[in-house]
Amino acid sequence: MRELALCASTIDFEFCTHFNVRFTVSEASLLDLIIKKVRVVRPHQEAVELLDLGIKDGKFVEIAANISPSKGKEIFDAQNLLGFPGVVDAHMHIGIYQPLDRDAVTESKAAASGGVTTSLNYIRTGQYYLNKGGPYKDFFPEVLALSQGNFFVDYGYHIATISAAHIDEMPMLFEEYGIRSFKIFMFYGGYGLHGLSDRQDLFLMINKEERYDLAHFEFVMRGLVKLQQMYPQASDRLSLSLHCEVAEILSAYTKIVQQDPNLTGLRAYSAARPPHSEGLAICIASYLGYETNCLNINLLHLSSRKAVEAALMMQNLFPHINFRREVTVGHLLLDTNAPAGQLAKVNPPIRSRADVEYLWQAVLNHQIDWIVSDHACCSAEKKVSQKHPNNVWLAKSGFGGTEYLLSGVFSEGSKRGMSYNHMARLLSWNPAQRFGLDCKGDIALGYDADLVLLDPRETFVVRASESQSQQGYTPFEGLELTGRVKSTFLRGNLIYDKGEVLGQPTGRYLLTSTK
Ligand SMILES: [Zn+2]
């Protein structure tokens, strides 16, 4: 492209025409890019293979042990680095604590720097995000307009149906915008986002007479089932995600814990939102799924042994329900002794080391379907109370971490004997499949050429100052990780290399309308 532009504007026209013609004819058959010497990690294999990858029109079109350099317009030497499929971070929040258009730019840069090429974001009406209620027919086009041209990686949305009227909008969201997954925050309705009892009608911006409660959750499930009946061919790809914590348990335990002077920081927050609240919520959600015949259920960010055990009990009890079980990299890397303290406040809370090790065991036992970041960029000024910076109750929930998702899983997973291929399944293939992203999640012919090159030997210490994120701190500060992302390709374009995010945002909205 560069030569053509130069040619057209400055140089001798005859040469230019000649050059153009020769270029076009021979170019048609050439690959756009050959990435040579990649130790390719594929989700369905049990080993890593040294291969060359031929890319054309943004897709992998040739995968072979040796592709002749003469077949490509451009060559990139991967120098025997590991090549994972671009990571599908299936649980992020863009635009929660800063304007969505700005957040999309900085946080998708962070994603690209961590090897993430697909960002799936949970969005809802109410406080934070666009800070308004109302129907999705007005709200969601605004979300898309703010997203367009601002993402460095491909993106999509999951939508939380907050008001009763939103349930009626589910078919419209699917038909117009390709939305396939919906969300319920089980603890809203009786408990605030940050552990304070906000007025729910104000927080969720729903009518005073409406309730965001178990009955609402039931009707969301019935709404999804109705949508599946309307579109049986898409039925497998339509699913419901749940944040499983029970408001009543959180409220009662928060009061108890706040009066206990021996409990502070992350330990206090974990005790205020105890693991059995997750377990109970999972049981309720599963029974409602059974009752309503809502069979594609994603249990989000299981944080504790009790949560995973409850999820497995429900799988045994209701074998016909297609459950997916999610964990976050935060819950796999941090425990309640993390030096970050209230900077690591998140829902569900960071748990004890015993819970962390149990989660890893569940990952290794193939009881977990995918790992995500739950990235929610919350700058330090917003995160903690300026007056009482050490007060965990006043701190906001959530933090970023998409940039450490692959390296974090690689580093800690490798220590525990997790195979690279298993990592590729949990970080790319499984979420892509569940959410209907048929061109994502594998390094295979016809798939989008999303690739991340990782140096398995390079060790680095996490420093927020080196992150692309706007957050300014990280609860992972000071962690030593082995396995560093060197380069990221999005549909064959190099978007991150040698520590820099390159070019302009070229991310595409992935969920196409069914019309
Ligand atoms: Zn989340």
Coordinates of C-alpha atoms and ligand atoms in Angstrom, one line a residue:
M1 CA 0.0 0.0 0.0
R2 CA 2.8 2.4 0.9
E3 CA 4.5 2.0 -2.4
L4 CA 1.3 2.5 -4.4
A5 CA 0.5 5.7 -2.6
L6 CA 4.0 7.1 -3.1
C7 CA 3.9 6.0 -6.7
A8 CA 0.6 7.6 -7.5
S9 CA 1.6 11.0 -6.1
T10 CA 5.1 11.5 -7.1
I11 CA 6.9 9.2 -9.4
D12 CA 7.0 8.8 -13.1
F13 CA 3.6 7.8 -14.3
E14 CA 4.8 5.2 -16.8
F15 CA 6.8 3.3 -14.2
C16 CA 3.9 3.7 -11.9
T17 CA 1.4 2.1 -14.3
H18 CA 3.7 -0.7 -15.2
F19 CA 4.5 -1.3 -11.6
N20 CA 0.8 -1.3 -10.7
V21 CA -0.1 -3.8 -13.4
R22 CA 2.8 -6.2 -12.5
F23 CA 2.0 -5.8 -8.9
T24 CA -1.7 -6.5 -9.3
V25 CA -1.4 -9.6 -11.5
S26 CA 1.2 -11.4 -9.4
E27 CA -0.3 -10.2 -6.1
A28 CA -3.6 -11.8 -6.7
S29 CA -2.2 -15.2 -6.1
L30 CA 0.2 -14.3 -3.3
L31 CA -0.5 -14.7 0.4
D32 CA -0.8 -11.3 2.2
L33 CA 1.5 -12.5 5.0
I34 CA 3.5 -15.6 6.0
I35 CA 4.3 -15.9 9.6
K36 CA 7.2 -18.3 9.8
K37 CA 8.4 -20.6 12.5
V38 CA 5.5 -20.5 14.9
R39 CA 5.3 -23.2 17.6
V40 CA 1.5 -23.5 17.0
V41 CA -0.7 -24.3 20.0
R42 CA -4.1 -25.6 18.8
P43 CA -7.0 -26.3 21.1
H44 CA -7.8 -29.8 19.7
Q45 CA -4.3 -31.2 19.6
E46 CA -2.2 -32.6 22.4
A47 CA 1.1 -31.1 21.3
V48 CA 2.7 -28.1 19.8
E49 CA 3.9 -28.1 16.2
L50 CA 6.5 -25.9 14.5
L51 CA 4.7 -24.5 11.4
D52 CA 4.4 -21.6 9.0
L53 CA 1.1 -19.8 8.8
G54 CA -0.2 -18.3 5.4
I55 CA -2.7 -15.5 5.7
K56 CA -4.9 -14.0 3.1
D57 CA -7.9 -11.5 3.5
G58 CA -7.6 -11.8 7.2
K59 CA -7.9 -15.6 7.3
F60 CA -5.5 -18.5 7.8
V61 CA -5.4 -20.1 4.3
E62 CA -2.3 -22.2 4.5
I63 CA -0.8 -24.0 7.4
A64 CA 2.3 -26.1 6.7
A65 CA 5.7 -27.1 7.9
N66 CA 7.4 -24.9 5.4
I67 CA 5.7 -22.3 3.2
S68 CA 8.1 -20.8 0.6
P69 CA 8.8 -17.1 1.3
S70 CA 8.2 -16.5 -2.5
K71 CA 4.5 -17.1 -2.0
G72 CA 4.0 -14.2 0.3
K73 CA 3.9 -10.4 0.0
E74 CA 5.2 -10.0 3.6
I75 CA 7.1 -12.3 5.9
F76 CA 7.2 -12.2 9.6
D77 CA 9.7 -14.4 11.5
A78 CA 8.1 -15.7 14.7
Q79 CA 11.5 -17.1 15.8
N80 CA 10.1 -20.3 17.3
L81 CA 7.8 -18.4 19.8
L82 CA 4.6 -20.1 20.9
G83 CA 1.6 -19.1 18.8
F84 CA -1.7 -19.2 20.6
P85 CA -5.1 -18.5 19.0
G86 CA -6.0 -14.9 19.7
V87 CA -7.5 -14.8 23.2
V88 CA -11.3 -14.5 23.5
D89 CA -11.8 -12.5 26.7
A90 CA -15.5 -13.4 27.2
H91 CA -16.1 -11.3 30.3
M92 CA -15.1 -7.6 30.2
H93 CA -16.8 -4.4 31.1
I94 CA -16.1 -1.4 28.9
G95 CA -17.3 2.0 29.9
I96 CA -18.3 1.2 33.4
Y97 CA -16.2 3.8 35.3
Q98 CA -15.2 6.2 32.4
P99 CA -16.9 7.2 29.2
L100 CA -17.4 4.2 27.0
D101 CA -15.7 5.6 23.9
R102 CA -12.5 6.5 25.8
D103 CA -12.5 3.3 27.8
A104 CA -12.8 1.3 24.6
V105 CA -9.6 2.9 23.2
T106 CA -7.4 2.4 26.3
E107 CA -8.8 -0.9 27.5
S108 CA -8.8 -2.6 24.1
K109 CA -5.2 -1.5 23.8
A110 CA -4.5 -3.3 27.1
A111 CA -6.3 -6.3 25.6
A112 CA -4.2 -6.3 22.5
S113 CA -1.0 -6.0 24.5
G114 CA -2.1 -9.2 26.4
G115 CA -2.9 -11.2 23.3
V116 CA -6.6 -10.7 23.5
T117 CA -8.2 -10.3 20.0
T118 CA -11.9 -10.6 20.9
S119 CA -13.4 -8.6 23.8
L120 CA -17.0 -9.6 24.9
N121 CA -18.4 -7.0 27.2
Y122 CA -21.3 -7.1 29.7
I123 CA -23.4 -4.0 29.5
R124 CA -26.6 -2.9 31.3
T125 CA -28.8 0.1 31.9
G126 CA -28.8 2.0 35.2
Q127 CA -26.0 3.7 37.2
Y128 CA -22.5 3.7 35.7
Y129 CA -22.0 2.9 32.0
L130 CA -24.2 5.4 30.2
N131 CA -25.9 6.2 33.5
K132 CA -29.4 5.9 32.3
G133 CA -32.3 3.6 32.1
G134 CA -34.9 3.1 29.4
P135 CA -35.4 0.6 26.6
Y136 CA -32.5 -1.0 24.8
K137 CA -33.9 0.1 21.4
D138 CA -32.6 3.6 22.4
F139 CA -29.7 2.5 24.7
F140 CA -27.9 -0.1 22.6
P141 CA -27.5 1.9 19.4
E142 CA -25.8 4.5 21.6
V143 CA -23.4 1.8 22.9
L144 CA -22.6 0.7 19.4
A145 CA -22.0 4.3 18.2
L146 CA -19.6 4.9 21.1
S147 CA -17.9 1.6 20.4
Q148 CA -17.4 2.1 16.6
G149 CA -13.9 3.0 15.6
N150 CA -12.6 2.8 19.2
F151 CA -11.8 -0.8 19.7
F152 CA -8.3 -2.1 18.8
V153 CA -9.7 -5.7 19.0
D154 CA -12.9 -7.3 17.7
Y155 CA -15.8 -7.0 20.1
G156 CA -19.3 -7.9 21.0
Y157 CA -21.7 -7.4 23.9
H158 CA -23.7 -9.5 26.4
I159 CA -26.8 -7.7 27.6
A160 CA -28.4 -7.6 31.1
T161 CA -32.2 -7.4 31.0
I162 CA -32.8 -5.2 34.0
S163 CA -36.4 -4.1 33.6
A164 CA -39.4 -6.2 32.8
A165 CA -39.8 -4.3 29.5
H166 CA -36.2 -5.5 28.5
I167 CA -37.4 -9.1 28.4
D168 CA -39.8 -8.2 25.6
E169 CA -36.8 -6.6 23.8
M170 CA -34.8 -9.8 23.7
P171 CA -36.0 -10.9 20.2
M172 CA -35.2 -7.3 18.9
L173 CA -31.7 -7.4 20.4
F174 CA -31.1 -10.8 18.7
E175 CA -32.7 -9.9 15.3
E176 CA -31.2 -6.4 15.0
Y177 CA -27.9 -6.7 16.8
G178 CA -27.1 -10.4 16.9
I179 CA -27.1 -10.4 20.8
R180 CA -27.0 -14.1 21.9
S181 CA -26.3 -13.9 25.6
F182 CA -28.1 -12.2 28.4
K183 CA -27.1 -11.6 32.0
I184 CA -28.6 -11.7 35.4
F185 CA -26.8 -10.1 38.4
M186 CA -28.4 -12.2 41.1
F187 CA -27.3 -10.0 44.1
Y188 CA -28.7 -6.8 42.7
G189 CA -32.2 -6.0 43.9
G190 CA -31.2 -6.3 47.5
Y191 CA -27.6 -5.3 47.7
G192 CA -25.5 -2.5 46.1
L193 CA -22.7 -2.9 43.7
H194 CA -20.0 -1.9 46.2
G195 CA -21.5 -3.4 49.4
L196 CA -23.7 -0.5 50.4
S197 CA -27.4 -0.8 50.3
D198 CA -28.1 1.6 47.4
R199 CA -31.8 2.3 46.6
Q200 CA -32.4 -0.3 43.9
D201 CA -34.9 1.6 41.9
L202 CA -32.3 4.5 41.7
F203 CA -29.3 2.2 41.1
L204 CA -31.0 0.1 38.4
M205 CA -33.2 3.0 37.2
I206 CA -36.3 0.9 37.0
N207 CA -39.9 1.9 37.9
K208 CA -40.5 2.1 41.6
E209 CA -43.1 -0.7 41.5
E210 CA -40.7 -3.1 39.7
R211 CA -38.6 -5.6 41.5
Y212 CA -35.3 -7.0 40.3
D213 CA -35.7 -10.4 42.1
L214 CA -36.1 -14.1 41.7
A215 CA -39.4 -13.8 39.8
H216 CA -37.7 -11.4 37.4
F217 CA -34.9 -13.9 36.8
E218 CA -37.5 -16.6 36.1
F219 CA -39.1 -14.4 33.5
V220 CA -35.7 -13.6 31.9
M221 CA -35.2 -17.3 31.5
R222 CA -38.6 -17.7 30.0
G223 CA -37.8 -14.9 27.6
L224 CA -34.7 -16.7 26.5
V225 CA -36.6 -20.0 26.0
K226 CA -39.1 -18.1 23.9
L227 CA -36.4 -16.7 21.8
Q228 CA -34.9 -20.1 21.3
Q229 CA -38.3 -21.4 20.1
M230 CA -38.5 -18.5 17.6
Y231 CA -35.0 -19.3 16.3
P232 CA -34.4 -23.0 16.8
Q233 CA -31.4 -23.0 14.4
A234 CA -29.7 -20.5 16.7
S235 CA -30.9 -22.2 19.9
D236 CA -27.5 -23.7 20.8
R237 CA -25.8 -20.3 20.6
L238 CA -28.3 -18.5 22.8
S239 CA -27.4 -18.5 26.5
L240 CA -27.9 -16.9 29.9
S241 CA -25.1 -15.8 32.1
L242 CA -25.5 -15.4 35.8
H243 CA -23.5 -13.6 38.5
C244 CA -24.3 -16.0 41.4
E245 CA -24.5 -14.4 44.8
V246 CA -27.6 -14.1 47.0
A247 CA -28.4 -10.5 48.2
E248 CA -30.0 -11.6 51.5
I249 CA -26.9 -13.5 52.6
L250 CA -24.6 -10.7 51.6
S251 CA -26.7 -8.1 53.5
A252 CA -26.8 -10.1 56.7
Y253 CA -23.1 -11.1 56.7
T254 CA -22.0 -7.6 55.8
K255 CA -23.6 -6.3 58.9
I256 CA -22.0 -9.0 61.1
V257 CA -18.5 -8.5 59.5
Q258 CA -18.6 -4.7 59.7
Q259 CA -19.0 -5.0 63.5
D260 CA -16.0 -7.4 63.8
P261 CA -12.8 -5.3 64.4
N262 CA -10.6 -8.4 63.7
L263 CA -11.7 -8.5 60.1
T264 CA -10.3 -5.9 57.7
G265 CA -9.5 -5.5 54.0
L266 CA -9.9 -8.4 51.6
R267 CA -10.6 -11.0 54.3
A268 CA -13.5 -8.9 55.6
Y269 CA -14.9 -8.4 52.1
S270 CA -14.7 -12.1 51.5
A271 CA -16.4 -12.9 54.8
A272 CA -19.1 -10.3 54.0
R273 CA -19.9 -12.1 50.8
P274 CA -19.4 -15.7 51.9
P275 CA -18.8 -18.6 49.5
H276 CA -22.1 -20.3 50.5
S277 CA -23.9 -17.3 49.1
E278 CA -22.5 -18.3 45.7
G279 CA -23.4 -21.9 46.2
L280 CA -27.0 -21.0 47.2
A281 CA -27.4 -18.7 44.2
I282 CA -26.1 -21.4 41.9
C283 CA -28.7 -23.9 43.3
I284 CA -31.5 -21.4 42.8
A285 CA -30.4 -20.4 39.3
S286 CA -30.1 -24.1 38.3
Y287 CA -33.5 -25.0 39.6
L288 CA -35.0 -22.0 37.8
G289 CA -33.3 -23.2 34.6
Y290 CA -34.8 -26.6 35.1
E291 CA -38.2 -25.2 35.8
T292 CA -38.2 -22.9 32.8
N293 CA -36.4 -25.3 30.5
C294 CA -33.7 -22.7 30.1
L295 CA -30.8 -25.1 29.3
N296 CA -27.8 -23.0 28.3
I297 CA -26.6 -21.5 31.5
N298 CA -23.2 -19.8 32.1
L299 CA -22.2 -19.6 35.7
L300 CA -19.9 -16.7 35.8
H301 CA -16.7 -16.1 37.8
L302 CA -16.9 -19.0 40.3
S303 CA -14.6 -17.8 43.1
S304 CA -14.6 -20.5 45.7
R305 CA -14.6 -24.2 46.4
K306 CA -18.2 -24.0 47.6
A307 CA -19.2 -22.3 44.3
V308 CA -17.5 -24.9 42.2
E309 CA -18.9 -27.8 44.3
A310 CA -22.4 -26.4 44.0
A311 CA -22.0 -26.0 40.2
L312 CA -20.9 -29.6 39.9
M313 CA -23.7 -30.8 42.2
M314 CA -26.2 -29.0 39.9
Q315 CA -24.6 -30.5 36.8
N316 CA -25.2 -34.0 38.3
L317 CA -28.7 -33.1 39.3
F318 CA -29.6 -31.6 36.0
P319 CA -27.5 -33.4 33.4
H320 CA -29.6 -32.1 30.5
I321 CA -28.7 -28.5 31.4
N322 CA -25.7 -27.3 29.3
F323 CA -23.8 -25.5 32.0
R324 CA -20.6 -23.6 31.4
R325 CA -18.4 -22.7 34.4
E326 CA -16.2 -19.6 34.3
V327 CA -13.3 -18.5 36.5
T328 CA -11.3 -15.2 36.3
V329 CA -7.6 -14.8 36.2
G330 CA -8.0 -12.5 39.3
H331 CA -9.4 -15.3 41.4
L332 CA -6.6 -17.6 40.1
L333 CA -3.8 -15.2 40.8
L334 CA -4.8 -13.4 44.0
D335 CA -5.8 -14.4 47.5
T336 CA -7.0 -12.5 50.5
N337 CA -3.4 -11.8 51.5
A338 CA -2.6 -9.9 48.3
P339 CA -0.6 -6.8 49.1
A340 CA -3.0 -4.8 46.9
G341 CA -5.6 -4.8 49.6
Q342 CA -8.8 -2.9 48.7
L343 CA -7.4 -2.3 45.2
A344 CA -8.3 -6.0 44.6
K345 CA -11.9 -5.5 45.7
V346 CA -14.2 -7.3 43.3
N347 CA -17.5 -9.3 43.2
P348 CA -17.4 -12.1 44.0
P349 CA -14.5 -11.3 46.4
I350 CA -10.9 -12.5 46.2
R351 CA -10.8 -15.6 48.4
S352 CA -8.4 -17.6 50.6
R353 CA -5.4 -19.4 49.2
A354 CA -7.2 -22.7 49.8
D355 CA -10.0 -21.5 47.5
V356 CA -7.5 -20.4 44.9
E357 CA -5.8 -23.8 44.9
Y358 CA -9.2 -25.5 44.6
L359 CA -10.0 -23.4 41.6
W360 CA -6.8 -24.4 39.9
Q361 CA -7.6 -28.1 40.7
A362 CA -11.0 -27.6 39.0
V363 CA -9.3 -26.1 36.0
L364 CA -6.9 -29.0 35.8
N365 CA -9.7 -31.5 36.2
H366 CA -11.5 -30.0 33.2
Q367 CA -14.4 -28.8 35.4
I368 CA -14.0 -25.2 34.2
D369 CA -14.9 -24.2 30.7
W370 CA -13.2 -20.8 30.3
I371 CA -11.0 -18.2 32.0
V372 CA -11.6 -14.5 31.6
S373 CA -10.4 -11.2 33.0
D374 CA -13.7 -9.6 34.2
H375 CA -11.8 -6.5 33.2
A376 CA -13.5 -3.3 34.6
C377 CA -11.1 -0.4 34.5
C378 CA -11.5 1.6 37.7
S379 CA -8.9 4.3 38.2
A380 CA -7.3 4.7 41.6
E381 CA -9.1 8.0 42.3
K382 CA -12.4 6.3 41.7
K383 CA -11.5 3.0 43.3
V384 CA -10.8 4.1 46.9
S385 CA -12.4 6.7 49.0
Q386 CA -10.1 9.8 49.0
K387 CA -10.9 10.4 52.7
H388 CA -10.5 6.8 53.8
P389 CA -8.3 5.0 51.3
N390 CA -7.9 2.0 53.5
N391 CA -11.6 1.4 54.0
V392 CA -12.6 -1.6 51.9
W393 CA -16.3 -0.9 52.3
L394 CA -16.0 2.5 50.6
A395 CA -13.9 1.2 47.7
K396 CA -15.5 0.4 44.4
S397 CA -15.7 -3.1 43.0
G398 CA -13.8 -4.4 40.0
F399 CA -10.4 -3.9 38.3
G400 CA -8.7 -4.4 35.0
G401 CA -6.5 -7.3 34.0
T402 CA -7.2 -8.4 30.5
E403 CA -3.5 -7.6 29.7
Y404 CA -2.4 -10.3 32.2
L405 CA -5.0 -13.0 31.2
L406 CA -2.8 -15.1 28.9
S407 CA 0.5 -14.5 30.8
G408 CA -1.2 -15.2 34.1
V409 CA -2.8 -18.4 33.1
F410 CA 0.4 -19.5 31.2
S411 CA 2.6 -18.7 34.2
E412 CA 0.6 -20.3 37.0
G413 CA -0.9 -23.0 34.8
S414 CA 2.5 -24.2 33.5
K415 CA 3.7 -24.5 37.1
R416 CA 0.8 -26.9 37.8
G417 CA 1.2 -29.0 34.7
M418 CA -1.6 -27.5 32.6
S419 CA -0.9 -28.2 28.9
Y420 CA -0.7 -25.3 26.4
N421 CA -3.5 -26.9 24.3
H422 CA -5.7 -26.9 27.4
M423 CA -4.9 -23.2 27.9
A424 CA -6.0 -22.5 24.2
R425 CA -9.3 -24.3 24.8
L426 CA -10.1 -22.3 27.9
L427 CA -8.8 -19.0 26.6
S428 CA -10.1 -19.1 23.0
W429 CA -12.0 -22.1 21.7
N430 CA -14.6 -22.7 24.4
P431 CA -15.8 -19.2 24.8
A432 CA -15.8 -18.6 21.0
Q433 CA -18.0 -21.7 20.6
R434 CA -20.4 -20.9 23.3
F435 CA -21.0 -17.4 22.1
G436 CA -21.3 -18.4 18.4
L437 CA -18.1 -16.8 17.1
D438 CA -17.5 -19.4 14.4
C439 CA -14.4 -17.7 12.9
K440 CA -12.6 -17.3 16.3
G441 CA -10.8 -19.5 18.7
D442 CA -8.5 -21.7 16.6
I443 CA -5.5 -21.6 14.3
A444 CA -7.1 -23.5 11.5
L445 CA -7.9 -23.0 7.8
G446 CA -10.7 -20.5 7.2
Y447 CA -10.5 -19.0 10.7
D448 CA -9.8 -15.4 11.4
A449 CA -6.0 -15.0 11.5
D450 CA -6.0 -13.9 15.2
L451 CA -2.7 -15.0 16.7
V452 CA -0.6 -14.2 19.8
L453 CA 3.1 -14.9 19.9
L454 CA 4.4 -15.6 23.4
D455 CA 7.9 -16.2 24.7
P456 CA 7.5 -19.0 27.2
R457 CA 11.0 -18.3 28.8
E458 CA 10.7 -14.6 29.4
T459 CA 9.9 -13.7 33.0
F460 CA 8.6 -10.2 33.9
V461 CA 7.3 -8.4 36.9
V462 CA 3.8 -6.8 36.5
R463 CA 4.1 -3.0 36.6
A464 CA 1.0 -0.9 36.2
S465 CA 3.2 1.8 34.8
E466 CA 4.0 -0.4 31.8
S467 CA 0.3 -1.2 31.0
Q468 CA -1.7 0.4 28.2
S469 CA -4.7 0.5 30.5
Q470 CA -5.9 3.8 31.9
Q471 CA -6.3 2.3 35.4
G472 CA -3.0 3.5 36.7
Y473 CA -2.5 0.7 39.3
T474 CA -3.0 -3.0 39.2
P475 CA -3.8 -5.5 42.0
F476 CA -1.3 -7.8 40.3
E477 CA 1.5 -5.2 40.8
G478 CA 4.8 -7.0 41.6
L479 CA 3.7 -10.5 40.6
E480 CA 6.4 -12.3 38.6
L481 CA 5.0 -14.0 35.6
T482 CA 6.7 -16.3 33.1
G483 CA 5.5 -16.2 29.5
R484 CA 5.4 -12.8 27.9
V485 CA 3.3 -11.7 25.0
K486 CA 5.5 -10.4 22.2
S487 CA 3.2 -9.8 19.2
T488 CA -0.6 -9.9 18.5
F489 CA -2.2 -10.2 15.1
L490 CA -5.9 -9.3 14.5
R491 CA -7.2 -10.8 11.3
G492 CA -3.6 -10.9 10.0
N493 CA -2.7 -7.4 10.9
L494 CA 0.0 -6.8 13.5
I495 CA -1.7 -4.7 16.2
Y496 CA 0.8 -5.2 19.0
D497 CA 4.6 -5.7 18.7
K498 CA 7.7 -5.0 20.8
G499 CA 5.7 -3.3 23.6
E500 CA 3.7 -1.0 21.3
V501 CA 0.1 -1.0 20.2
L502 CA 0.2 -0.2 16.5
G503 CA -1.9 1.9 14.2
Q504 CA -5.5 2.9 14.6
P505 CA -8.4 0.9 16.1
T506 CA -9.6 -1.6 13.6
G507 CA -11.8 -3.8 15.8
R508 CA -15.1 -4.9 14.3
Y509 CA -18.4 -5.6 15.9
L510 CA -18.7 -9.4 15.7
L511 CA -22.4 -10.1 16.3
T512 CA -24.1 -9.8 13.0
S513 CA -27.8 -9.2 12.7
T514 CA -29.9 -12.2 11.6
K515 CA -32.0 -10.1 9.3
Ligands
ZN1 ZN -18.2 -8.8 35.5

